[in-house]
Coordinates of C-alpha atoms and ligand atoms in Angstrom, one line a residue:
M201 CA 19.7 -4.2 -13.9
E202 CA 19.8 -0.3 -14.0
A203 CA 19.2 0.5 -17.3
S204 CA 19.9 4.3 -17.0
S205 CA 23.6 4.9 -16.7
V206 CA 24.2 6.2 -20.1
F207 CA 21.4 8.8 -19.8
S208 CA 21.8 12.2 -18.0
L209 CA 19.0 13.1 -15.7
H210 CA 18.0 15.9 -18.0
S211 CA 18.1 14.0 -21.3
S212 CA 16.1 16.1 -23.8
V213 CA 14.6 13.2 -25.3
S214 CA 13.3 11.7 -22.4
F215 CA 9.5 11.3 -23.0
S216 CA 7.6 7.9 -22.6
S217 CA 5.3 6.9 -25.3
A218 CA 2.5 7.6 -22.8
Q219 CA 3.0 11.1 -23.1
P220 CA 0.0 13.1 -24.1
L221 CA -0.5 15.0 -27.1
L222 CA -2.8 17.0 -24.9
F223 CA 0.1 17.9 -23.1
L224 CA 0.7 20.9 -25.5
R225 CA -2.9 21.9 -25.6
C226 CA -3.6 21.8 -22.0
R227 CA -0.5 23.7 -20.7
D228 CA -1.9 27.0 -19.2
G229 CA -0.8 29.2 -16.5
N230 CA -4.1 29.5 -14.8
L231 CA -2.7 28.7 -11.5
G232 CA -0.4 31.7 -11.7
L233 CA 2.7 29.4 -12.2
K234 CA 5.6 30.1 -14.3
F235 CA 6.4 27.4 -16.5
K236 CA 9.7 26.5 -18.3
P237 CA 9.4 26.5 -22.3
L238 CA 8.3 23.2 -23.6
R239 CA 10.8 20.9 -24.9
S240 CA 10.5 20.2 -28.6
R241 CA 8.6 16.9 -28.8
S242 CA 7.7 15.1 -31.9
L243 CA 8.3 11.6 -33.6
S244 CA 11.6 11.5 -31.6
V245 CA 9.7 11.5 -28.2
R246 CA 8.3 8.0 -29.2
A247 CA 11.5 6.8 -30.5
A248 CA 13.2 7.9 -27.1
S249 CA 10.8 6.5 -25.0
N250 CA 12.6 3.3 -24.4
G251 CA 15.9 5.3 -23.4
D252 CA 14.2 7.4 -21.1
S253 CA 15.3 6.1 -17.8
V254 CA 14.6 8.8 -15.2
V255 CA 11.5 8.8 -13.2
T256 CA 10.7 11.9 -10.8
L257 CA 9.8 10.7 -7.4
L258 CA 7.9 12.9 -4.8
D259 CA 9.1 11.6 -1.4
Y260 CA 8.2 14.2 1.2
G261 CA 9.9 12.5 3.8
A262 CA 6.9 11.3 6.0
G263 CA 7.3 7.8 5.9
N264 CA 8.9 4.7 4.0
V265 CA 8.8 4.9 0.1
R266 CA 11.9 2.5 0.0
S267 CA 9.7 0.0 -1.5
V268 CA 8.5 2.2 -4.3
R269 CA 12.1 3.1 -4.9
N270 CA 13.2 -0.5 -5.0
A271 CA 10.5 -1.3 -7.3
I272 CA 11.3 1.4 -9.9
R273 CA 15.0 0.5 -9.6
Y274 CA 14.1 -3.3 -10.1
L275 CA 12.3 -2.2 -13.4
G276 CA 15.5 -0.6 -14.8
F277 CA 14.7 3.0 -14.2
D278 CA 16.6 5.8 -12.1
I279 CA 15.1 8.2 -9.7
K280 CA 15.2 11.9 -9.3
D281 CA 14.0 13.3 -6.1
V282 CA 11.7 16.3 -6.2
Q283 CA 13.3 19.0 -4.1
T284 CA 11.7 22.2 -5.6
P285 CA 8.2 22.9 -7.2
E286 CA 10.3 23.1 -10.5
D287 CA 11.3 19.5 -10.3
I288 CA 7.6 18.7 -10.5
L289 CA 7.2 21.1 -13.5
N290 CA 10.2 19.7 -15.2
A291 CA 9.4 16.0 -14.8
N292 CA 8.9 13.6 -17.6
R293 CA 6.7 11.4 -15.4
L294 CA 6.1 11.8 -11.8
I295 CA 5.4 9.1 -9.1
F296 CA 3.7 10.3 -5.9
P297 CA 3.5 7.4 -3.0
G298 CA 1.6 9.3 -0.4
V299 CA 2.3 8.1 3.1
G300 CA 1.2 9.0 6.6
A301 CA -2.0 10.9 7.4
F302 CA -3.9 13.1 4.9
A303 CA -3.6 16.5 6.9
S304 CA 0.2 16.0 7.6
M305 CA 0.7 15.2 3.9
M306 CA -1.0 18.3 2.8
D307 CA 0.9 20.3 5.6
V308 CA 4.2 19.2 4.1
L309 CA 3.3 19.8 0.6
N310 CA 1.7 23.3 1.3
G311 CA 4.8 24.1 3.6
K312 CA 7.3 23.1 0.7
G313 CA 5.3 25.2 -1.7
L314 CA 4.5 22.0 -4.0
T315 CA 0.8 22.0 -4.1
G316 CA 0.6 24.4 -6.9
A317 CA 3.2 22.7 -9.2
L318 CA 1.4 19.3 -8.4
Q319 CA -2.1 20.9 -9.1
A320 CA -0.7 22.1 -12.3
Y321 CA 1.4 19.3 -13.4
V322 CA -2.0 16.9 -12.9
K323 CA -4.5 19.6 -14.7
E324 CA -2.1 19.5 -17.6
D325 CA -2.5 15.8 -18.0
R326 CA 1.0 14.9 -17.8
P327 CA 2.2 11.4 -16.8
F328 CA 1.3 11.0 -13.1
L329 CA 1.1 8.1 -10.9
G330 CA -0.4 8.5 -7.4
I331 CA -0.3 5.9 -4.7
C332 CA -2.5 5.4 -1.8
L333 CA -2.6 9.0 -0.4
G334 CA -1.2 10.1 -3.8
L335 CA -4.6 9.0 -4.8
Q336 CA -6.7 10.5 -2.1
L337 CA -4.8 13.7 -2.4
L338 CA -6.5 14.3 -6.0
F339 CA -10.2 14.6 -4.4
E340 CA -11.6 17.6 -2.9
H341 CA -11.3 16.8 0.7
S342 CA -10.6 14.0 3.2
T343 CA -12.4 13.6 6.5
E344 CA -9.1 12.2 8.0
N345 CA -8.2 14.6 10.9
G346 CA -11.4 16.9 10.4
Q347 CA -12.0 18.1 6.9
V348 CA -8.8 18.9 5.1
N349 CA -8.8 20.0 1.3
G350 CA -6.9 18.1 -1.4
L351 CA -6.0 19.2 -4.7
G352 CA -9.7 19.1 -6.0
V353 CA -8.8 17.7 -9.3
I354 CA -11.5 15.1 -8.9
P355 CA -15.0 15.6 -7.4
G356 CA -15.9 13.8 -4.4
V357 CA -14.6 13.1 -0.6
V358 CA -12.4 10.5 1.0
D359 CA -13.9 9.2 3.9
R360 CA -13.3 6.3 6.6
F361 CA -14.5 2.9 6.1
D362 CA -17.8 2.2 8.1
S363 CA -16.9 -0.3 10.6
S364 CA -20.2 0.1 12.6
N365 CA -21.3 -3.3 11.2
G366 CA -18.2 -5.2 12.2
L367 CA -16.2 -4.4 9.0
Q368 CA -12.4 -4.9 9.9
V369 CA -10.8 -1.6 9.6
P370 CA -8.0 -1.2 8.3
H371 CA -8.5 -2.8 5.0
I372 CA -5.4 -5.0 4.9
G373 CA -4.6 -7.4 2.2
W374 CA -5.2 -8.7 -1.1
N375 CA -8.3 -7.7 -2.9
A376 CA -9.8 -7.9 -6.3
L377 CA -10.6 -5.1 -8.5
K378 CA -13.4 -4.4 -11.0
V379 CA -11.5 -3.0 -13.7
R380 CA -13.2 -0.8 -16.2
E381 CA -12.6 -1.5 -20.0
G382 CA -9.4 0.2 -21.8
S383 CA -8.1 1.1 -18.5
G384 CA -4.5 1.2 -19.7
I385 CA -2.1 0.5 -17.0
L386 CA -4.5 -2.0 -15.3
D387 CA -4.6 -4.2 -18.3
D388 CA -2.8 -6.9 -16.8
V389 CA -4.5 -6.8 -13.2
R390 CA -7.9 -8.4 -14.5
N391 CA -8.9 -11.2 -12.0
H392 CA -5.9 -10.9 -10.1
H393 CA -5.6 -9.4 -6.3
V394 CA -3.6 -6.4 -5.5
Y395 CA -2.5 -5.3 -2.1
F396 CA -4.2 -2.7 0.1
V397 CA -3.4 -1.3 3.2
H398 CA -5.6 1.8 4.2
S399 CA -8.7 3.0 6.6
Y400 CA -9.9 5.8 4.3
R401 CA -11.1 5.4 0.7
A402 CA -12.4 7.6 -2.0
V403 CA -16.1 7.3 -2.6
P404 CA -17.4 6.7 -6.1
S405 CA -20.1 9.1 -7.3
E406 CA -22.1 10.3 -10.6
D407 CA -19.9 13.4 -10.3
N408 CA -16.5 11.3 -10.5
K409 CA -17.4 8.4 -12.5
E410 CA -15.4 9.4 -15.6
W411 CA -12.4 9.2 -13.4
V412 CA -12.9 5.7 -12.1
S413 CA -10.8 3.0 -13.6
S414 CA -11.5 0.5 -11.2
T415 CA -13.4 -0.4 -7.9
C416 CA -13.0 -2.7 -5.1
S417 CA -15.5 -3.9 -2.9
Y418 CA -14.9 -3.9 0.8
G419 CA -18.0 -3.1 2.9
D420 CA -19.3 -1.2 0.0
D421 CA -17.7 -0.2 -3.3
F422 CA -14.7 2.4 -3.0
I423 CA -12.5 3.8 -5.9
A424 CA -9.4 1.5 -6.3
S425 CA -8.0 3.5 -9.1
V426 CA -8.6 6.4 -11.3
G427 CA -7.3 7.1 -14.8
R428 CA -7.9 9.8 -17.3
G429 CA -5.2 10.7 -20.1
N430 CA -2.0 10.3 -18.6
V431 CA -3.1 10.9 -14.9
H432 CA -3.3 7.6 -13.0
A433 CA -3.6 7.1 -9.3
V434 CA -4.2 3.6 -7.2
Q435 CA -5.4 3.2 -3.8
F436 CA -3.6 -0.1 -3.6
H437 CA 0.2 -0.6 -3.5
P438 CA 1.6 -1.8 -6.8
E439 CA 5.1 -2.0 -5.2
K440 CA 3.8 -4.6 -2.8
S441 CA 1.5 -6.4 -5.2
G442 CA 4.1 -8.9 -6.5
D443 CA 4.2 -9.6 -10.2
V444 CA 0.9 -7.8 -11.1
G445 CA 2.0 -4.7 -9.3
L446 CA 5.1 -4.6 -11.0
S447 CA 3.3 -4.8 -14.5
I448 CA 1.3 -1.7 -13.5
L449 CA 4.6 0.1 -12.6
R450 CA 6.1 -1.0 -15.8
R451 CA 3.1 -0.1 -18.0
F452 CA 3.3 3.3 -16.4
L453 CA 7.1 3.6 -16.7
S454 CA 7.5 2.0 -20.4
S455 CA 6.0 2.1 -23.6
E456 CA 3.1 -0.6 -24.1
S457 CA 5.5 -2.8 -26.6
S458 CA 8.1 -3.3 -23.9
V459 CA 5.7 -4.8 -21.5
S460 CA 6.3 -8.3 -22.2
K461 CA 5.7 -10.6 -19.3
K462 CA 1.9 -10.7 -18.9
P463 CA 0.8 -12.2 -15.5
E464 CA -1.5 -15.4 -16.2
E465 CA -5.3 -15.1 -15.9
G466 CA -6.4 -15.1 -12.3
K467 CA -9.9 -15.7 -10.6
A468 CA -10.0 -13.2 -8.0
S469 CA -13.3 -12.0 -6.7
K470 CA -12.9 -10.6 -3.1
L471 CA -10.5 -10.2 -0.5
A472 CA -8.2 -13.2 -0.2
K473 CA -7.1 -14.9 3.0
R474 CA -3.2 -14.4 3.3
V475 CA -0.6 -17.0 3.7
I476 CA 2.4 -15.5 5.6
A477 CA 5.8 -16.9 5.8
C478 CA 7.4 -16.2 9.2
L479 CA 11.3 -16.0 9.8
D480 CA 12.4 -16.2 13.5
V481 CA 15.7 -14.5 13.3
R482 CA 18.7 -14.4 15.7
A483 CA 22.5 -14.7 16.0
N484 CA 23.8 -18.0 16.3
D485 CA 26.7 -18.8 18.8
N486 CA 29.1 -17.7 15.9
G487 CA 27.5 -14.4 15.7
D488 CA 25.9 -15.0 12.3
L489 CA 22.4 -13.9 11.9
V490 CA 20.2 -17.1 11.1
V491 CA 16.9 -18.2 10.6
T492 CA 15.8 -20.5 13.5
K493 CA 12.9 -22.2 14.8
G494 CA 11.7 -23.5 18.3
D495 CA 9.6 -26.0 19.6
Q496 CA 7.4 -24.1 22.0
Y497 CA 9.8 -21.2 21.9
D498 CA 13.0 -23.2 22.6
V499 CA 15.3 -22.7 19.5
R500 CA 18.2 -24.9 20.9
E501 CA 19.0 -28.2 19.5
N502 CA 18.5 -30.9 21.7
T503 CA 22.2 -32.1 21.5
E504 CA 25.1 -31.9 23.7
G505 CA 26.5 -28.6 22.0
N506 CA 22.9 -27.3 22.6
E507 CA 23.3 -24.7 19.6
V508 CA 20.9 -22.6 18.1
R509 CA 19.1 -24.1 15.2
N510 CA 20.1 -22.8 11.9
L511 CA 17.5 -23.5 9.0
G512 CA 18.9 -20.9 6.5
K513 CA 20.0 -17.4 5.6
P514 CA 17.3 -14.6 6.1
V515 CA 17.5 -13.0 2.9
D516 CA 17.5 -16.0 0.6
L517 CA 14.9 -17.6 2.6
A518 CA 12.6 -14.4 2.3
G519 CA 13.5 -14.3 -1.5
Q520 CA 12.3 -18.0 -1.9
Y521 CA 9.2 -17.4 -0.1
Y522 CA 8.3 -14.5 -2.3
K523 CA 8.8 -16.6 -5.3
D524 CA 6.9 -19.3 -3.8
G525 CA 3.9 -17.2 -3.6
A526 CA 3.9 -15.9 0.2
D527 CA 1.4 -13.1 0.6
E528 CA 3.7 -11.4 3.1
V529 CA 7.0 -12.1 4.7
S530 CA 7.6 -11.4 8.6
F531 CA 10.8 -11.1 10.2
L532 CA 11.1 -11.6 14.2
N533 CA 14.2 -10.6 15.8
I534 CA 13.6 -13.1 18.6
T535 CA 16.4 -11.7 20.9
G536 CA 15.2 -8.2 20.4
F537 CA 13.9 -7.9 23.9
R538 CA 17.5 -8.3 25.3
D539 CA 19.6 -6.7 22.3
F540 CA 19.4 -3.3 21.2
P541 CA 18.2 -3.6 17.6
L542 CA 19.7 -0.6 16.1
G543 CA 23.0 -2.2 17.4
D544 CA 21.7 -5.1 15.3
L545 CA 22.8 -3.7 11.8
P546 CA 22.8 -7.0 10.4
M547 CA 19.0 -7.3 10.8
L548 CA 18.6 -3.9 9.0
Q549 CA 20.8 -5.0 6.4
V550 CA 18.6 -8.2 6.1
L551 CA 15.6 -5.9 5.7
R552 CA 17.4 -3.6 3.1
Y553 CA 18.6 -6.5 0.9
T554 CA 15.1 -8.3 1.2
S555 CA 13.2 -5.2 0.0
E556 CA 15.1 -4.8 -3.2
N557 CA 13.7 -8.2 -4.5
V558 CA 10.7 -8.9 -2.5
F559 CA 7.6 -7.1 -3.6
V560 CA 5.1 -8.1 -1.2
P561 CA 4.7 -6.7 2.4
L562 CA 7.5 -7.1 4.9
T563 CA 6.9 -7.1 8.6
V564 CA 9.6 -6.8 11.2
G565 CA 9.5 -7.3 15.0
G566 CA 11.6 -7.5 18.0
G567 CA 13.0 -4.9 20.4
I568 CA 10.8 -2.1 19.6
R569 CA 10.8 -0.1 22.7
D570 CA 12.5 3.0 24.3
F571 CA 16.2 2.2 24.9
T572 CA 19.5 3.6 26.6
D573 CA 22.5 2.1 24.8
A574 CA 25.8 1.6 26.6
N575 CA 26.9 5.2 26.1
G576 CA 24.0 6.6 27.6
R577 CA 22.1 7.5 24.6
Y578 CA 18.4 7.3 24.7
Y579 CA 16.6 6.1 21.8
T580 CA 12.7 6.3 21.5
S581 CA 10.8 3.4 20.3
L582 CA 9.8 5.5 17.5
E583 CA 13.2 6.2 16.4
V584 CA 13.7 2.4 16.4
A585 CA 10.8 1.8 14.3
A586 CA 11.8 4.6 12.1
E587 CA 15.0 2.8 11.3
Y588 CA 13.1 -0.3 10.6
F589 CA 10.8 1.5 8.2
R590 CA 13.5 3.2 6.4
S591 CA 15.3 -0.1 6.0
G592 CA 12.4 -1.6 4.0
A593 CA 9.7 -2.6 6.7
D594 CA 6.2 -2.1 5.8
K595 CA 4.9 -3.0 9.1
I596 CA 6.5 -3.3 12.5
S597 CA 5.2 -5.7 15.2
I598 CA 5.7 -5.0 18.9
G599 CA 5.6 -7.9 21.4
S600 CA 6.6 -7.4 25.0
D601 CA 6.1 -3.6 25.0
A602 CA 2.6 -3.7 23.9
V603 CA 2.0 -6.0 26.8
Y604 CA 3.4 -3.5 29.5
A605 CA 1.2 -0.6 27.6
A606 CA -2.0 -2.9 27.5
E607 CA -1.5 -3.4 31.4
E608 CA -1.0 0.2 32.0
Y609 CA -3.8 1.3 30.1
L610 CA -6.1 -1.2 31.8
R611 CA -5.0 -0.2 35.1
T612 CA -5.4 3.5 34.7
G613 CA -8.1 3.6 31.8
V614 CA -5.9 6.4 30.4
K615 CA -4.3 6.8 27.1
T616 CA -1.0 8.5 27.6
G617 CA -0.1 8.7 24.4
K618 CA 3.4 7.9 25.1
S619 CA 3.6 4.0 24.6
S620 CA 5.5 2.8 21.7
L621 CA 2.3 1.4 20.1
E622 CA 0.4 4.9 20.5
Q623 CA 3.4 6.8 19.2
I624 CA 4.2 4.6 16.1
S625 CA 0.6 4.3 14.9
R626 CA 0.1 8.1 15.3
V627 CA 3.1 8.6 13.2
Y628 CA 2.9 5.8 10.7
G629 CA -0.8 5.0 10.8
N630 CA -2.4 1.9 12.7
Q631 CA -2.2 -0.1 9.5
A632 CA 1.7 -0.1 10.1
V633 CA 1.5 -1.5 13.6
V634 CA 1.1 -5.2 14.6
V635 CA 1.0 -6.4 17.9
S636 CA 2.5 -9.8 18.3
I637 CA 0.8 -11.8 21.2
D638 CA 2.5 -14.9 23.0
P639 CA 0.2 -16.5 25.1
R640 CA 0.2 -19.8 26.9
R641 CA -3.0 -21.9 27.5
V642 CA -4.0 -22.2 31.1
Y643 CA -6.8 -24.9 31.7
I644 CA -9.4 -24.0 34.4
H645 CA -12.7 -25.8 35.4
S646 CA -14.9 -22.8 35.4
P647 CA -14.7 -19.2 33.9
K648 CA -15.4 -18.0 37.4
D649 CA -11.9 -19.3 38.4
V650 CA -10.0 -16.3 36.8
K651 CA -10.7 -12.6 36.3
Y652 CA -9.5 -13.0 32.5
R653 CA -11.9 -14.0 29.8
S654 CA -11.6 -17.6 29.1
T655 CA -13.3 -19.9 26.5
K656 CA -14.7 -23.4 26.4
V657 CA -12.1 -25.8 24.8
A658 CA -12.7 -28.2 22.1
K659 CA -10.4 -31.0 23.9
P660 CA -10.5 -31.1 27.8
G661 CA -7.3 -30.3 29.9
P662 CA -5.2 -33.1 31.5
N663 CA -7.6 -32.9 34.5
G664 CA -10.7 -32.8 32.5
E665 CA -10.9 -29.0 32.7
E666 CA -13.4 -27.6 30.1
Y667 CA -12.1 -24.1 29.8
A668 CA -8.8 -22.2 29.4
W669 CA -7.6 -18.7 29.5
Y670 CA -4.7 -17.5 27.5
Q671 CA -1.9 -15.8 29.7
C672 CA 0.2 -13.4 27.9
T673 CA 4.0 -13.6 28.1
V674 CA 7.0 -11.1 27.3
K675 CA 10.6 -11.6 26.5
G676 CA 10.1 -14.6 24.1
G677 CA 7.6 -16.4 26.5
R678 CA 10.1 -16.4 29.3
E679 CA 7.9 -14.2 31.7
G680 CA 4.0 -14.7 32.3
R681 CA 2.1 -11.5 33.0
P682 CA -1.2 -10.8 34.8
I683 CA -3.1 -10.2 31.5
G684 CA -5.3 -12.5 29.0
A685 CA -4.9 -12.5 25.5
Y686 CA -8.4 -11.4 25.3
E687 CA -7.8 -8.3 27.5
L688 CA -4.5 -7.7 25.5
A689 CA -6.0 -7.6 22.2
K690 CA -9.0 -5.3 23.1
A691 CA -6.7 -2.9 24.7
V692 CA -4.1 -2.9 21.9
E693 CA -6.9 -2.2 19.3
D694 CA -7.8 0.8 21.6
L695 CA -4.3 1.9 21.6
G696 CA -4.0 2.0 17.9
A697 CA -2.9 -1.5 16.8
G698 CA -3.9 -2.3 13.1
E699 CA -3.4 -6.0 13.3
I700 CA -2.9 -8.7 15.7
L701 CA -0.1 -11.5 15.2
L702 CA -1.6 -14.4 17.4
N703 CA 0.9 -16.8 18.3
C704 CA 0.4 -19.7 20.9
I705 CA 3.5 -21.0 22.8
D706 CA 1.6 -24.4 23.4
C707 CA 1.2 -25.1 19.5
D708 CA 4.4 -23.4 18.2
G709 CA 6.5 -25.8 16.1
Q710 CA 4.3 -28.9 17.0
G711 CA 2.6 -29.2 13.7
K712 CA -0.7 -30.2 15.1
G713 CA -2.7 -27.5 14.0
F714 CA -3.6 -23.9 15.1
D715 CA -5.2 -23.1 18.5
I716 CA -8.6 -22.8 17.2
D717 CA -10.2 -22.1 20.5
L718 CA -7.9 -19.0 21.0
I719 CA -8.1 -17.8 17.4
E720 CA -11.8 -17.8 17.5
L721 CA -11.8 -16.1 20.8
I722 CA -9.7 -13.2 19.7
S723 CA -10.8 -12.9 16.1
D724 CA -14.2 -12.4 17.2
A725 CA -13.2 -9.9 19.9
V726 CA -11.7 -7.1 17.7
S727 CA -12.4 -5.5 14.4
I728 CA -9.0 -5.3 13.3
P729 CA -7.3 -8.4 11.1
V730 CA -6.1 -11.3 13.1
I731 CA -3.2 -13.5 11.9
A732 CA -3.3 -17.0 13.0
S733 CA 0.1 -18.4 14.0
S734 CA 1.8 -21.4 15.5
G735 CA 1.0 -25.2 14.8
A736 CA 0.7 -25.4 11.2
G737 CA 1.7 -28.7 9.9
A738 CA -0.3 -29.3 6.8
P739 CA -2.3 -27.6 4.3
E740 CA -5.6 -28.8 5.9
H741 CA -4.6 -26.9 9.2
F742 CA -4.9 -23.5 7.1
F743 CA -8.2 -24.6 5.8
E744 CA -9.4 -25.4 9.2
V745 CA -8.4 -22.1 10.8
F746 CA -10.2 -20.1 7.9
R747 CA -13.4 -22.4 8.1
K748 CA -13.6 -22.2 11.9
T749 CA -12.5 -18.7 12.8
N750 CA -12.4 -15.0 11.6
A751 CA -8.7 -15.1 11.1
S752 CA -7.7 -12.9 7.9
A753 CA -4.4 -14.6 7.4
A754 CA -2.4 -17.7 8.7
L755 CA 1.2 -17.9 9.2
A756 CA 3.6 -20.7 9.6
A757 CA 7.5 -21.1 9.8
G758 CA 8.6 -24.6 10.5
I759 CA 6.8 -26.3 7.7
F760 CA 8.1 -24.0 5.3
H761 CA 11.6 -23.7 6.5
R762 CA 12.1 -27.5 6.4
K763 CA 10.5 -27.9 3.0
E764 CA 7.9 -30.1 4.2
V765 CA 5.1 -28.2 2.8
P766 CA 5.4 -25.8 -0.2
I767 CA 3.5 -22.5 -0.1
Q768 CA 1.9 -23.4 -3.4
S769 CA 0.4 -26.7 -1.9
V770 CA -1.4 -24.7 1.1
K771 CA -3.0 -22.3 -1.6
E772 CA -4.0 -24.9 -3.8
H773 CA -5.5 -27.1 -1.0
L774 CA -7.4 -23.6 0.2
L775 CA -8.5 -23.0 -3.4
N776 CA -9.8 -26.6 -3.9
E777 CA -11.8 -26.1 -0.5
G778 CA -13.4 -22.8 -1.9
I779 CA -11.2 -20.5 0.1
E780 CA -10.1 -17.3 -2.0
V781 CA -6.4 -16.8 -2.0
R782 CA -4.0 -14.9 -4.3
V783 CA -2.3 -17.1 -7.1
Ligands
1PR262 O1 9.0 -8.8 22.6 O2 8.6 -6.7 20.9 O3 11.0 -7.8 21.4 O4 9.3 -9.2 20.1 C1 9.8 -10.4 20.1 C2 9.1 -11.2 19.1 O5 9.9 -12.4 18.9 C3 7.7 -11.7 19.2 O6 7.0 -11.2 18.4 C4 7.8 -13.1 19.7 O7 6.4 -13.7 19.3 C5 8.9 -13.6 19.0 N1 9.5 -14.4 19.7 C6 10.3 -14.4 20.9 N2 11.0 -15.5 21.0 C7 10.7 -16.4 20.2 C8 11.1 -17.9 20.3 O8 10.8 -18.6 19.4 N3 11.9 -18.2 21.2 N4 9.3 -16.5 18.4 C9 9.8 -15.7 19.3 C10 8.0 -16.6 18.2 C11 6.4 -17.3 16.9 C12 5.9 -17.4 15.4 C13 6.4 -18.6 14.9 C14 5.1 -19.4 14.7 C15 4.9 -20.4 13.6 N5 7.9 -17.0 17.0 O9 6.1 -16.4 15.0 O10 7.0 -18.3 13.7 O11 4.8 -19.7 16.2 O12 5.8 -21.3 14.0 P1 5.4 -22.8 13.4 O13 4.6 -22.6 12.4 O14 6.6 -23.6 13.1 O15 4.6 -23.4 14.5 P2 9.4 -8.1 21.4

């Protein structure tokens, strides 16, 4: 419920109790900025804190901050967008969710004349919450895109994770924090996982240790959050970290006393394996958008009418899976290869509605490619992706178009920079781009039988074949292509994919377990996270895939839709078997 309607944007009694006394002392003009006179603040400030419903948001237009907006509104606050430097200087509390690349963020902030105001605001110890790049910005400089200066409020540098020892970069997923005592807004995080997605991180040092409120271990220790006085910033995404993330935002936005719901004590110690619910979506024969599920990609009933299987409504199911503990929700628009996704407004609506109440990452795929509509208007894949991001997606997933791009790249050895994959990862970062692979198993007697990378299979083929290669397909499995899953995975990693969603047509919908041979082959070949998909039928199958392969996540559809196995049972089983998951 929106709690704000009775308060105007410029309410004169609009400071949260987290407002600093320091604010009065530290406010100086040493950056050459003119400040508006201080509003009178005294005991009435604390009394007014519950009524202050306006949050100033710095959205510099470089990407999707819809989830942050949704989370703020979900918590009952209104948003005032920063248009001018004065909006920053007049803010009572400011949230800055940095998105995109460091250099372009600084270019935009400098171009709009916002840098000085931000610097002043933070140096005056006024309530600030930076998210992701909003944390990195506080440091002296970042090495992303060469060396680029930040605000320099905190000593230290932001550098890329070192992947030379096989560390998977980007760092994607739910990780544990080491929280310093008395870290205020992080009070509910202790022993819980929070959601990270980034390739660069701030490095802890003697010089910045007074700022560090938590660290996270991934490869080595990096700064997960900083906090001093009223200035806070987090590398992870509270707006995507479920109840725990919402409680961080709530603590920043509200007075302590109004924070009622405390998440239960957790046991997080490292990066958790993710359990993902996938919703294959398409229009049924009546034109309604439904969640469907196939057997080996055939989604029609085996009846006379041959109708599309209808397993529920996308928004309802996604909300249910969020409540059940899904670490991510994926929507695949499975007829996107033939329909124009921007004409498919219901799918965009599904995303918009879902992102209002689901605070874990949302991925959407299907139909991401260049397209000319019936009126002859040409849309780039970047425009299609942008619309998905604007509607609430955190990541987009590319299927068929990534296969064509990889084939071209392997044929010419040249990265043209023009493929959808390259363009979208350049603009939104590779962590925002998933490549979905739809391979079929092809048994062979010897690796020499094909030019593609094969693997020895655990169970021989129908004619005693001991090997198999995995042929990639496009158009929802309808067309085989001259490229193997191994070659595709390596190529798309090179082209900028941040993650691989690895399906298997043979196992899809069968409930007999994941294709371990395939998942082992691919998860050993790339240094980006691999999501195992297709074939889950029981909690034991999740354990098997995590025990035997390097998959970072496992995805299922049918067993969740048919309510055969609840997500919580999968997680309990994994925990009992010693696999760390988010609870
Ligand atoms: O090619 O960029 O338009 O993307 C199309 C997307 O739609 C691809 O990601 C492709 O995998 C997906 N897709 C296309 N046709 C189908 C179909 O089923 N007819 N769905 C389809 C693929 C695969 C999984 C599924 C798992 C788990 N679905 O995501 O959810 O196999 O199922 P299970 O747990 O029930 O075994 P583009």
